[in-house]
XYZ file of C-alpha atoms in Angstrom:
749
model
C 2.462 39.527 13.418
C -0.860 38.395 14.818
C -1.725 34.759 14.224
C -4.136 33.930 11.419
C -4.890 30.591 13.094
C -7.864 29.929 15.332
C -6.854 30.362 18.987
C -6.235 27.329 21.126
C -9.290 28.161 23.223
C -11.610 27.347 20.315
C -10.716 23.675 20.523
C -7.867 21.232 19.982
C -5.707 20.789 16.927
C -6.721 17.480 15.384
C -4.559 15.436 13.045
C -5.844 12.611 10.840
C -3.672 9.844 9.455
C -1.383 6.886 9.916
C -0.104 5.662 13.276
C 2.873 3.290 13.116
C 5.703 1.806 15.060
C 9.180 2.296 13.712
C 11.957 -0.248 14.118
C 15.452 0.909 13.236
C 18.555 -1.015 12.160
C 21.608 -0.042 14.206
C 24.009 -0.706 11.329
C 24.525 1.486 8.272
C 24.074 -0.131 4.863
C 21.664 -0.962 2.083
C 18.320 -2.521 2.934
C 17.397 -5.569 4.965
C 18.638 -8.545 2.968
C 20.978 -9.534 5.792
C 20.106 -10.098 9.444
C 20.427 -6.822 11.356
C 20.463 -5.735 14.988
C 17.362 -3.611 15.541
C 16.090 -1.118 18.103
C 12.510 -0.082 18.750
C 9.592 -0.138 18.582
C 9.249 3.655 18.525
C 5.905 5.450 18.280
C 5.764 6.937 14.788
C 3.783 8.039 11.740
C 4.101 11.623 10.465
C 0.677 12.748 11.799
C 1.394 11.136 15.180
C 4.801 12.803 15.442
C 3.254 16.158 14.572
C 0.463 15.903 17.130
C 2.837 14.611 19.798
C 4.882 17.809 19.485
C 1.687 19.889 19.684
C 0.728 18.215 22.932
C 4.173 18.443 24.476
C 4.246 22.206 23.887
C 1.053 22.651 25.838
C -1.399 23.046 22.980
C -4.724 21.213 22.991
C -4.183 18.254 20.662
C -6.075 15.191 19.414
C -5.527 12.368 16.961
C -7.759 10.455 14.549
C -6.401 7.118 13.359
C -6.268 3.431 14.187
C -3.945 0.912 15.804
C -4.124 -2.806 16.338
C -5.112 -4.457 19.590
C -1.485 -5.262 20.289
C 1.589 -4.002 22.099
C 2.635 -1.901 19.122
C -0.695 -0.108 19.283
C -0.323 0.478 22.986
C 3.189 1.895 22.453
C 1.543 4.633 20.400
C -1.556 5.343 22.459
C 0.402 5.349 25.710
C 2.956 7.734 24.235
C 0.365 10.114 22.842
C -1.550 10.178 26.141
C 1.682 10.911 27.976
C 2.322 13.819 25.610
C -1.099 15.337 26.342
C -2.884 14.165 23.196
C -6.581 13.240 23.241
C -6.738 9.642 21.916
C -10.514 9.171 22.196
C -10.887 9.068 18.389
C -8.160 6.474 17.825
C -9.809 3.169 16.876
C -8.553 -0.152 18.207
C -8.792 -2.726 15.433
C -9.129 -6.294 16.797
C -8.309 -7.974 13.469
C -5.404 -6.060 11.933
C -1.991 -5.316 13.459
C -0.611 -1.857 14.089
C 1.173 -0.405 11.074
C 4.944 -0.655 11.004
C 8.027 0.712 9.288
C 11.466 -0.867 9.354
C 14.210 1.663 8.644
C 17.888 1.353 7.762
C 20.218 4.240 6.990
C 22.623 4.212 4.076
C 26.103 5.756 4.226
C 24.925 8.892 2.419
C 22.194 9.523 5.015
C 19.308 8.306 2.842
C 17.033 5.565 4.126
C 15.529 2.241 3.097
C 12.014 1.520 4.415
C 9.923 -1.629 4.640
C 6.345 -0.555 5.361
C 3.174 -2.310 6.401
C 0.394 0.286 6.216
C -2.143 -0.796 3.604
C -2.760 -4.162 5.279
C -2.589 -2.905 8.823
C -4.892 -1.139 11.230
C -3.309 2.196 10.228
C -5.534 2.454 7.143
C -8.736 1.139 8.777
C -10.716 3.896 10.442
C -13.636 6.089 9.538
C -16.218 8.644 10.689
C -17.323 7.145 13.984
C -19.254 8.713 16.851
C -15.993 9.389 18.675
C -14.526 11.061 15.591
C -17.659 13.168 15.128
C -17.626 14.269 18.775
C -13.975 15.289 18.478
C -14.296 17.171 15.187
C -17.347 19.094 16.417
C -15.337 20.572 19.283
C -12.032 21.110 17.439
C -10.537 24.444 16.481
C -7.955 23.432 13.905
C -7.327 20.597 11.438
C -3.850 19.618 10.299
C -3.524 17.430 7.206
C -0.460 15.510 6.063
C -0.304 14.798 2.343
C 0.674 11.220 3.115
C -2.779 10.662 4.658
C -4.411 11.201 1.255
C -3.131 7.790 0.160
C -5.671 6.187 2.549
C -9.374 6.251 1.520
C -10.496 6.180 5.158
C -8.432 9.265 5.967
C -9.684 11.123 2.882
C -13.308 10.643 3.941
C -12.654 11.903 7.471
C -10.634 14.877 6.222
C -13.343 15.960 3.755
C -15.972 16.115 6.505
C -13.615 17.574 9.106
C -12.612 20.533 6.913
C -16.235 21.605 6.492
C -17.153 21.145 10.158
C -14.098 22.900 11.627
C -14.162 25.763 9.133
C -17.891 26.313 9.808
C -17.212 26.897 13.501
C -14.441 29.462 12.828
C -11.601 26.988 12.894
C -8.563 26.894 10.610
C -6.662 24.448 8.417
C -2.963 23.707 7.918
C -1.451 21.414 5.306
C 1.942 19.762 5.164
C 2.165 18.490 1.542
C 4.470 15.616 2.552
C 4.313 14.291 -1.029
C 7.421 13.904 -3.154
C 7.060 15.348 -6.647
C 8.028 11.968 -8.140
C 4.940 10.357 -6.583
C 2.081 10.193 -9.071
C -1.345 10.517 -7.453
C -4.561 9.483 -9.131
C -6.757 12.214 -10.535
C -9.185 12.201 -7.603
C -6.417 12.470 -5.033
C -4.700 15.269 -6.986
C -8.012 17.154 -6.997
C -8.463 16.672 -3.245
C -4.895 17.795 -2.609
C -5.325 20.967 -4.683
C -8.602 21.742 -2.886
C -6.957 21.352 0.514
C -4.068 23.619 -0.465
C -6.445 26.318 -1.676
C -8.405 26.101 1.605
C -5.319 26.138 3.835
C -4.653 28.984 6.206
C -1.115 27.698 6.770
C 1.077 25.676 4.412
C 4.181 23.860 5.712
C 6.078 22.513 2.677
C 9.638 21.189 2.541
C 11.859 21.997 -0.433
C 10.349 20.768 -3.696
C 6.898 20.354 -2.095
C 6.384 24.107 -2.407
C 6.333 23.925 -6.203
C 4.257 20.734 -6.110
C 1.600 22.456 -4.016
C 1.573 25.578 -6.195
C 1.646 23.772 -9.525
C 4.302 26.163 -10.862
C 8.097 26.113 -10.950
C 10.399 28.483 -9.103
C 10.241 29.453 -5.436
C 9.146 33.052 -6.016
C 6.471 32.016 -8.502
C 5.203 29.269 -6.209
C 4.931 31.552 -3.174
C 3.140 34.200 -5.217
C 0.717 31.649 -6.653
C -0.136 30.111 -3.290
C -0.793 33.474 -1.664
C -3.031 34.385 -4.616
C -4.972 31.156 -4.013
C -5.740 32.324 -0.483
C -3.096 30.640 1.661
C -2.443 33.126 4.447
C 0.922 31.923 5.739
C 3.642 29.758 4.206
C 6.537 28.367 6.199
C 9.065 26.745 3.883
C 11.159 24.176 5.752
C 14.741 24.098 4.460
C 16.321 21.510 6.758
C 19.882 22.469 7.711
C 19.376 25.790 5.891
C 16.647 26.886 8.326
C 13.209 28.069 7.239
C 11.476 31.000 5.564
C 8.107 32.581 6.444
C 5.899 34.355 3.879
C 2.499 35.978 4.250
C -0.006 37.817 2.078
C 1.230 41.221 3.230
C 4.612 40.663 1.613
C 6.406 39.958 4.858
C 9.273 37.487 4.874
C 11.283 36.065 7.779
C 14.372 33.887 7.318
C 15.667 31.901 10.282
C 18.744 29.691 10.529
C 18.717 26.114 11.705
C 20.365 25.186 14.977
C 23.740 23.510 14.538
C 23.511 20.049 16.098
C 25.027 16.641 15.567
C 22.425 14.628 13.682
C 21.622 11.176 15.046
C 18.259 10.444 13.409
C 16.586 12.923 11.010
C 13.207 11.149 10.942
C 10.440 13.359 12.301
C 12.374 16.640 12.299
C 9.984 18.349 9.873
C 6.938 17.027 11.725
C 8.229 18.349 15.052
C 9.026 21.669 13.380
C 5.489 21.943 12.026
C 3.834 20.871 15.261
C 5.804 23.407 17.272
C 5.163 26.272 14.844
C 1.433 25.615 14.641
C 1.021 25.295 18.397
C 2.996 28.442 19.153
C 0.915 30.418 16.673
C -2.374 29.052 18.061
C -1.174 30.035 21.536
C -0.758 33.614 20.294
C 2.981 33.741 19.708
C 4.375 36.098 17.003
C 5.665 34.388 13.867
C 9.320 35.188 14.612
C 9.184 33.533 18.030
C 7.138 30.600 16.736
C 9.772 30.007 14.064
C 12.527 29.932 16.685
C 10.685 27.300 18.732
C 9.899 25.341 15.568
C 13.557 25.314 14.516
C 14.552 24.228 18.008
C 11.962 21.441 18.032
C 13.157 20.076 14.708
C 16.817 20.296 15.681
C 16.313 18.771 19.128
C 14.454 15.834 17.634
C 17.350 14.802 15.368
C 19.760 14.544 18.293
C 18.245 11.299 19.610
C 17.270 7.976 18.052
C 13.564 7.575 17.335
C 11.125 9.672 15.273
C 9.496 11.557 18.143
C 11.851 10.875 21.031
C 13.295 14.393 20.890
C 9.963 16.243 20.799
C 10.280 18.932 23.461
C 8.192 20.741 26.047
C 8.347 24.536 26.291
C 10.853 24.264 29.125
C 12.981 21.721 27.271
C 13.031 23.863 24.139
C 13.924 26.982 26.131
C 16.887 25.129 27.601
C 17.845 23.787 24.172
C 17.716 27.263 22.604
C 19.816 28.742 25.384
C 22.495 26.055 25.117
C 22.485 25.440 21.381
C 22.609 29.045 20.219
C 26.034 29.279 21.858
C 27.172 26.209 19.949
C 25.673 27.524 16.714
C 27.897 30.589 16.965
C 30.798 28.216 16.488
C 29.518 25.580 14.086
C 27.880 27.396 11.200
C 26.459 25.776 8.093
C 27.197 27.632 4.851
C 23.500 27.654 4.037
C 22.749 29.480 7.312
C 24.836 32.576 6.591
C 22.198 34.592 4.737
C 19.481 33.819 7.287
C 21.780 34.763 10.167
C 22.544 38.098 8.529
C 18.861 38.805 7.885
C 18.013 37.858 11.478
C 20.512 40.451 12.729
C 22.931 37.830 14.051
C 25.703 37.875 11.417
C 28.264 35.108 11.724
C 31.188 34.269 9.501
C 33.237 31.318 8.318
C 36.960 31.349 7.678
C 37.872 29.801 4.351
C 41.350 28.279 4.672
C 42.872 28.295 1.183
C 46.033 26.258 1.520
C 47.366 22.798 0.771
C 50.240 22.940 3.257
C 49.816 20.075 5.747
C 50.881 22.189 8.724
C 48.354 24.900 7.869
C 45.640 22.274 7.411
C 46.568 20.593 10.681
C 46.415 23.920 12.498
C 42.979 24.679 11.039
C 41.611 21.259 11.973
C 43.019 21.403 15.490
C 41.572 24.884 15.979
C 38.194 23.664 14.701
C 38.206 20.722 17.088
C 39.190 22.909 20.059
C 36.397 25.403 19.372
C 33.802 23.040 17.864
C 33.748 25.406 14.887
C 33.240 24.834 11.195
C 36.482 24.165 9.297
C 36.089 25.265 5.688
C 39.095 24.180 3.628
C 39.313 25.132 -0.027
C 41.500 24.051 -2.927
C 41.899 26.046 -6.149
C 41.670 24.819 -9.724
C 45.391 25.355 -10.384
C 46.457 23.875 -7.075
C 44.329 20.704 -7.162
C 42.591 19.231 -10.207
C 41.922 15.945 -11.959
C 45.383 16.153 -13.554
C 47.174 16.859 -10.276
C 47.593 20.648 -10.307
C 50.769 22.257 -9.045
C 50.539 20.291 -5.779
C 50.404 16.983 -7.639
C 47.111 16.199 -5.870
C 43.769 15.292 -7.400
C 40.608 16.306 -5.495
C 40.426 12.757 -4.132
C 44.046 13.013 -2.919
C 43.384 16.366 -1.260
C 40.214 15.096 0.427
C 42.121 12.048 1.698
C 44.855 14.289 3.125
C 42.309 16.422 4.965
C 40.516 13.330 6.256
C 43.788 11.817 7.494
C 44.814 15.008 9.285
C 41.324 15.437 10.754
C 41.462 11.944 12.236
C 44.907 12.587 13.672
C 43.713 15.847 15.214
C 40.432 14.378 16.492
C 38.391 16.878 14.474
C 34.873 15.429 13.895
C 33.937 14.970 10.277
C 30.721 16.964 10.622
C 32.789 20.094 11.283
C 34.809 19.805 8.068
C 33.611 21.311 4.778
C 35.604 21.038 1.546
C 35.353 23.719 -1.104
C 36.612 24.134 -4.654
C 37.699 27.642 -5.637
C 37.714 29.228 -9.110
C 36.536 25.999 -10.702
C 36.456 26.583 -14.423
C 38.637 26.515 -17.531
C 41.322 28.793 -16.040
C 44.142 26.176 -15.907
C 43.621 25.447 -19.624
C 42.843 28.932 -20.934
C 45.716 28.668 -23.440
C 43.550 26.137 -25.309
C 40.392 26.634 -27.417
C 37.294 27.234 -25.290
C 35.607 23.909 -25.969
C 38.755 21.981 -25.121
C 39.305 23.993 -21.938
C 35.668 23.564 -20.875
C 35.870 19.807 -21.409
C 38.788 19.721 -18.947
C 36.872 21.952 -16.549
C 33.910 19.571 -16.631
C 36.161 16.644 -15.726
C 37.670 18.691 -12.906
C 34.309 19.732 -11.442
C 33.070 16.146 -11.555
C 36.241 15.016 -9.756
C 35.772 17.645 -7.040
C 32.172 16.674 -6.352
C 32.955 12.946 -6.491
C 35.665 13.521 -3.878
C 33.175 15.100 -1.457
C 33.679 18.818 -2.116
C 30.334 20.514 -1.533
C 31.121 24.250 -1.776
C 31.707 24.958 -5.441
C 32.841 28.359 -6.724
C 31.990 28.464 -10.424
C 34.428 30.751 -12.251
C 34.313 30.696 -16.041
C 35.066 34.400 -16.473
C 38.512 34.199 -18.080
C 38.784 33.982 -21.838
C 40.394 31.023 -23.551
C 42.512 30.926 -26.693
C 41.441 33.661 -29.103
C 38.921 35.179 -26.661
C 39.013 38.448 -24.693
C 40.837 38.187 -21.375
C 37.582 38.813 -19.454
C 34.311 37.429 -20.790
C 30.880 39.059 -20.703
C 28.298 38.008 -18.095
C 26.186 36.044 -20.567
C 29.047 33.845 -21.770
C 30.355 33.423 -18.240
C 26.915 32.400 -16.932
C 26.352 29.864 -19.716
C 29.687 28.216 -18.964
C 28.976 28.295 -15.218
C 25.605 26.616 -15.831
C 27.300 23.960 -17.912
C 29.669 23.215 -15.034
C 26.825 23.295 -12.493
C 24.973 20.659 -14.519
C 28.046 18.425 -14.272
C 28.287 19.043 -10.520
C 24.594 18.234 -10.014
C 24.858 14.998 -11.991
C 28.003 13.973 -10.150
C 26.414 14.623 -6.744
C 23.319 12.594 -7.593
C 25.403 9.781 -9.000
C 27.622 9.563 -5.947
C 25.074 10.284 -3.206
C 25.445 12.619 -0.267
C 24.527 16.275 0.070
C 23.985 18.379 -3.026
C 26.522 21.165 -3.655
C 26.092 24.785 -2.703
C 27.401 27.293 -5.209
C 29.320 30.540 -5.179
C 28.823 32.773 -8.217
C 30.613 35.851 -9.421
C 34.132 36.504 -10.553
C 35.054 40.074 -9.670
C 37.942 39.062 -7.473
C 41.458 40.287 -6.765
C 44.392 38.542 -8.453
C 44.946 35.180 -6.709
C 47.737 35.542 -4.182
C 47.632 39.322 -4.185
C 48.563 42.137 -6.545
C 52.079 42.436 -7.952
C 52.542 46.175 -7.409
C 52.204 48.792 -4.679
C 48.575 49.729 -4.084
C 46.955 53.012 -3.158
C 43.210 52.275 -3.320
C 40.751 49.580 -4.413
C 37.194 50.406 -5.405
C 34.424 48.005 -4.357
C 32.237 46.294 -6.945
C 29.437 48.493 -8.259
C 25.986 47.443 -7.040
C 24.724 47.432 -10.626
C 27.425 44.951 -11.639
C 26.554 42.630 -8.742
C 22.853 42.751 -9.621
C 23.576 41.999 -13.267
C 25.721 39.008 -12.341
C 22.886 37.547 -10.248
C 20.176 38.332 -12.804
C 22.045 36.870 -15.760
C 22.995 33.708 -13.881
C 19.421 33.273 -12.645
C 18.029 33.544 -16.173
C 20.627 31.260 -17.730
C 20.291 28.610 -15.010
C 16.496 28.682 -15.319
C 16.643 28.224 -19.093
C 19.018 25.302 -18.547
C 16.578 23.638 -16.128
C 18.926 24.255 -13.215
C 16.534 26.095 -10.900
C 17.306 23.723 -8.029
C 21.024 24.331 -8.448
C 20.531 28.099 -8.512
C 18.411 27.860 -5.354
C 21.534 26.487 -3.675
C 23.676 29.410 -4.810
C 24.490 30.971 -1.461
C 27.191 33.496 -2.236
C 28.408 36.080 -4.706
C 32.061 36.996 -5.094
C 32.500 40.759 -5.202
C 35.353 43.150 -4.476
C 34.780 44.725 -1.035
C 37.718 47.094 -1.487
C 40.379 44.994 0.249
C 43.664 43.833 -1.217
C 47.309 43.238 -0.482
C 50.280 43.544 -2.773
C 53.880 42.574 -2.379
C 54.578 45.569 -0.143
C 51.359 46.814 1.460
C 47.752 46.170 2.430
C 44.568 48.102 1.588
C 42.303 47.873 4.630
C 38.532 47.607 4.447
C 36.591 50.888 4.313
C 32.964 50.105 5.090
C 31.837 53.602 4.119
C 32.284 52.679 0.447
C 29.876 49.746 0.228
C 26.493 51.186 1.236
C 24.945 50.739 -2.223
C 26.528 47.301 -2.581
C 24.918 46.196 0.694
C 21.496 47.005 -0.739
C 21.977 44.122 -3.181
C 21.784 41.682 -0.261
C 18.581 43.310 0.959
C 17.024 42.781 -2.459
C 18.541 39.305 -2.902
C 18.167 37.661 0.537
C 19.304 34.302 -0.853
C 22.888 35.567 -1.054
C 25.822 36.707 1.000
C 29.071 38.109 -0.328
C 32.296 36.138 -0.383
C 35.435 38.178 0.277
C 38.722 37.126 -1.308
C 42.202 38.382 -0.348
C 41.239 39.239 3.226
C 44.784 38.356 4.364
C 46.493 40.801 6.767
C 43.273 42.756 7.424
C 43.264 42.231 11.186
C 40.336 41.444 13.454
C 38.687 44.872 13.303
C 38.444 44.997 9.509
C 37.493 41.323 9.294
C 34.737 41.790 11.865
C 33.359 44.750 9.921
C 33.316 42.654 6.755
C 31.249 39.960 8.482
C 28.815 42.522 9.870
C 28.431 44.131 6.444
C 27.461 40.958 4.570
C 30.831 39.344 3.772
C 30.695 36.311 6.086
C 32.938 34.049 3.965
C 36.479 35.267 4.581
C 39.107 33.656 2.375
C 42.652 33.542 3.666
C 45.723 31.763 2.320
C 48.946 33.712 1.827
C 48.783 35.156 5.350
C 48.770 31.639 6.797
C 51.747 30.477 4.769
C 53.484 33.836 5.412
C 53.342 33.306 9.175
C 54.316 29.667 8.654
C 57.423 30.830 6.779
C 58.033 33.441 9.466
C 58.086 30.713 12.125
C 60.281 28.417 10.027
C 62.810 31.172 9.471
C 62.716 32.079 13.180
C 63.508 28.472 14.084
C 66.199 28.460 11.372
C 67.872 31.398 13.148
C 67.523 29.749 16.556
C 69.090 26.521 15.283
C 71.918 28.502 13.680
C 72.741 30.106 17.046
C 72.102 27.026 19.179
C 73.146 23.871 17.368
C 76.818 23.277 16.552
C 77.326 22.217 12.967
C 73.843 23.250 11.824
C 75.270 26.106 9.758
C 74.232 29.667 8.984
C 70.534 29.670 8.115
C 70.634 26.590 5.872
C 66.844 26.573 5.401
C 66.919 30.138 4.092
C 69.833 29.249 1.811
C 68.053 26.171 0.474
C 64.912 28.140 -0.357
C 66.930 30.891 -2.064
C 68.702 28.323 -4.229
C 65.432 26.586 -5.057
C 63.594 29.772 -6.046
C 66.546 31.061 -8.055
C 66.778 27.806 -9.998
C 63.008 27.660 -10.631
C 61.713 31.228 -10.999
C 58.420 30.484 -12.789
C 56.272 30.925 -9.669
C 57.566 34.406 -8.807
C 59.379 36.142 -11.686
C 56.197 37.668 -13.197
C 55.183 39.058 -9.811
C 58.366 40.523 -8.296
C 60.005 43.580 -9.863
C 62.906 45.914 -9.074
C 66.624 45.494 -8.554
C 68.203 42.120 -7.902
C 68.394 43.024 -4.220
C 64.711 43.944 -4.109
C 63.697 40.749 -5.855
C 65.852 38.758 -3.433
C 64.040 40.008 -0.340
C 60.658 39.755 -2.066
C 61.287 36.073 -2.768
C 61.379 35.446 0.976
C 59.259 38.160 2.587
C 56.673 39.420 0.096
C 53.145 39.599 1.461
C 51.981 37.626 -1.570
C 54.191 34.820 -0.211
C 54.964 33.096 -3.470
C 57.515 31.022 -1.603
C 54.519 28.867 -0.678
C 54.737 27.178 -4.076
C 58.119 25.683 -3.176
C 57.558 23.963 0.170
C 56.436 20.715 -1.469
C 59.673 20.276 -3.429
C 62.059 17.542 -2.208
C 64.851 20.068 -1.547
C 62.594 22.224 0.629
C 61.207 19.246 2.503
C 64.716 17.959 3.142
C 65.785 21.333 4.535
C 62.725 21.513 6.803
C 63.353 17.977 8.073
C 66.949 18.923 8.845
C 65.661 21.882 10.874
C 63.233 19.625 12.731
C 65.984 17.120 13.494
C 68.272 19.870 14.772
C 65.756 21.266 17.259
C 63.493 18.358 18.149
C 63.705 17.670 21.899
C 66.172 20.522 22.599
C 65.783 23.011 25.401
C 65.848 26.448 23.790
C 66.927 29.273 26.148
C 64.472 32.108 26.676
C 66.877 34.761 25.285
C 66.992 33.003 21.906
C 63.214 33.128 21.641
C 63.299 36.751 22.739
C 65.766 37.462 19.972
C 64.203 35.551 17.095
C 60.565 34.747 18.043
C 59.616 36.908 21.059
C 55.954 35.864 21.163
C 56.891 32.156 21.286
C 58.802 32.196 24.539
C 56.315 29.784 26.126
C 58.143 27.075 24.179
C 61.447 27.860 25.946
C 63.128 25.614 28.524
C 61.093 22.526 27.545
C 61.808 19.775 25.006
C 60.918 21.432 21.712
C 58.602 20.058 19.025
C 59.254 22.377 16.038
C 55.980 21.521 14.307
C 54.040 22.596 17.410
C 55.652 26.022 17.117
C 54.522 26.268 13.486
C 50.977 25.204 14.330
C 50.889 27.727 17.173
C 51.948 30.537 14.840
C 49.354 29.682 12.177
C 46.672 29.320 14.856
C 47.304 32.886 16.049
C 46.156 34.162 12.659
C 43.233 31.736 12.593
C 42.180 33.004 16.027
C 41.882 36.540 14.627
C 39.528 35.245 11.951
C 37.622 33.149 14.487
C 36.999 36.216 16.643
C 35.988 38.318 13.638
C 33.480 35.664 12.551
C 31.567 36.197 15.773
C 32.650 32.965 17.422
C 35.470 34.172 19.595
């Protein structure tokens, strides 16, 4: 795509606006009421950050603004000169100090600022001879919305637009105005005029709708292109960015996965890099890649423009960081990665067993990969669930295990699965929904940020499966609770999974021959109905964060067998993702599929792979193998006492399996222990089971197990032979082998 921006040869990009120093508190907390250790001063101001990145990338760049005749002013002018920026039109004010901003981060990542702009040199400049000389030889003007708050900047911008446009130059606008900020009528008029004249618009999030004057992303993009904007690049932060143009072309790119140190200036560096690359003749796709790299690189160091990169530095960053981004994937990146032809997946670990969780967290730490851990509504809820844990309890368990395993917190994502009235569906709908609302609020308050809304099952007196309209209204009601809870408690807003056409939790209870994938028409209807209902409920922002749709890809396992994925059956279903680029598919019951089928699922648009029973199945397999080894090795241990304890426990308390296992007494006996649905997993938390496992641990801990015993009972685990044994390490190893298959299938192996 050829650039619509004036080429760099026509003259420099000029930016008009505030120039500041930034001074940052090194402690996290609220505001500046207590004495704080500080670092800085850093050169800053959104226009200055933007133009610094332009200069560092090799574009011709210049700045219009003002600083005081002081060291803070020289920090800025020296930095801009060093970055290749023409500073001839920056005024030096002898009477007023350089503008400043003191910044302190809160625990949730938000910031407190103390500014001095209005009574500083930053707001005191005008149309001087130096400014006139610069504008008359410039090829492009970039305007930050924040500059419109300064009368001096408004006057310069008005003249500069006319002069630069008259000589064939172009204009870009970064709205940089929060929708909550009320501008006076004159400033609103100027802002609207600038937007309409812009060749390139660089909004972030809600600024898109503010610039267009209409609600809804699609409506806003359409409106802006109708006004004459030629290119729009919507900055989505950790979710990447999206490019639109008047020819109907769209490009979605993912963000680079980095550890964030200081987010200030990321959007400005992104914009400066994109603009410069386009003015230097780079295609939009490549310019977007450099822009994403510039924004990501800048957040990895302290200071608002300290991470701004040269072409060589960004090339090195892209080369190194793409490899890391294969391993640490943000949920919001999955759709963009698929669209970009680089599909990656995330394993969703659906288990509350501490050993399974420990294995997942250790594996994540070893591979620097995202660890998505999900709890279900029956398993964990505000009343305890069958595990006895509330969402807060579950989150605390994961946090404790993560610390013990050295897994960084930024790798861990908590999700809530099938959140809806399901646990209370034997009650009237309103009563069940009231419980569901309390549960969803508890999940979000506890830090769960991936929320699967599932209100599809009928309550007392209702059909077993509800229609899409009723389901969507109940999902919207729960989303409203989640949104309010997230805002009340701070932190990131939730991302949502929609759709309910899923296999029975834990697998089917009969032998299977075939499973048909979801019809494309059904998937489209689910999205359309939810979109309409959410919009009517004023939940457009929540729907914009709906990243996934649960559909049936044609995979399943029962008690006896597994139906493997057949990608030839989902061609029409895949078209839904082409038409709805916001979404990916979430695949449930992917247990026992193997790496080949799992990899095909990821490639075909199912990057969220949920696994649970397989992990507890192999955990049980390892426990029973060790039970056999201890029986043969340890005098007095007995004949498979763990197996006997679990048989007694399940026979005495059949509620978790008797509706699922059928046949003769002998058949039901072996199913209790070895069924692929692994309903034995419900019993490991009982005191009797825990006592039996501890007895096994005590029997084998520190013992030297001969190689032949491993060959007999756990052939693949012989590396643990002839060394003091830690039984839990054997269990973690066995679970990790299954996780490794998923890791490889997700494109990170």
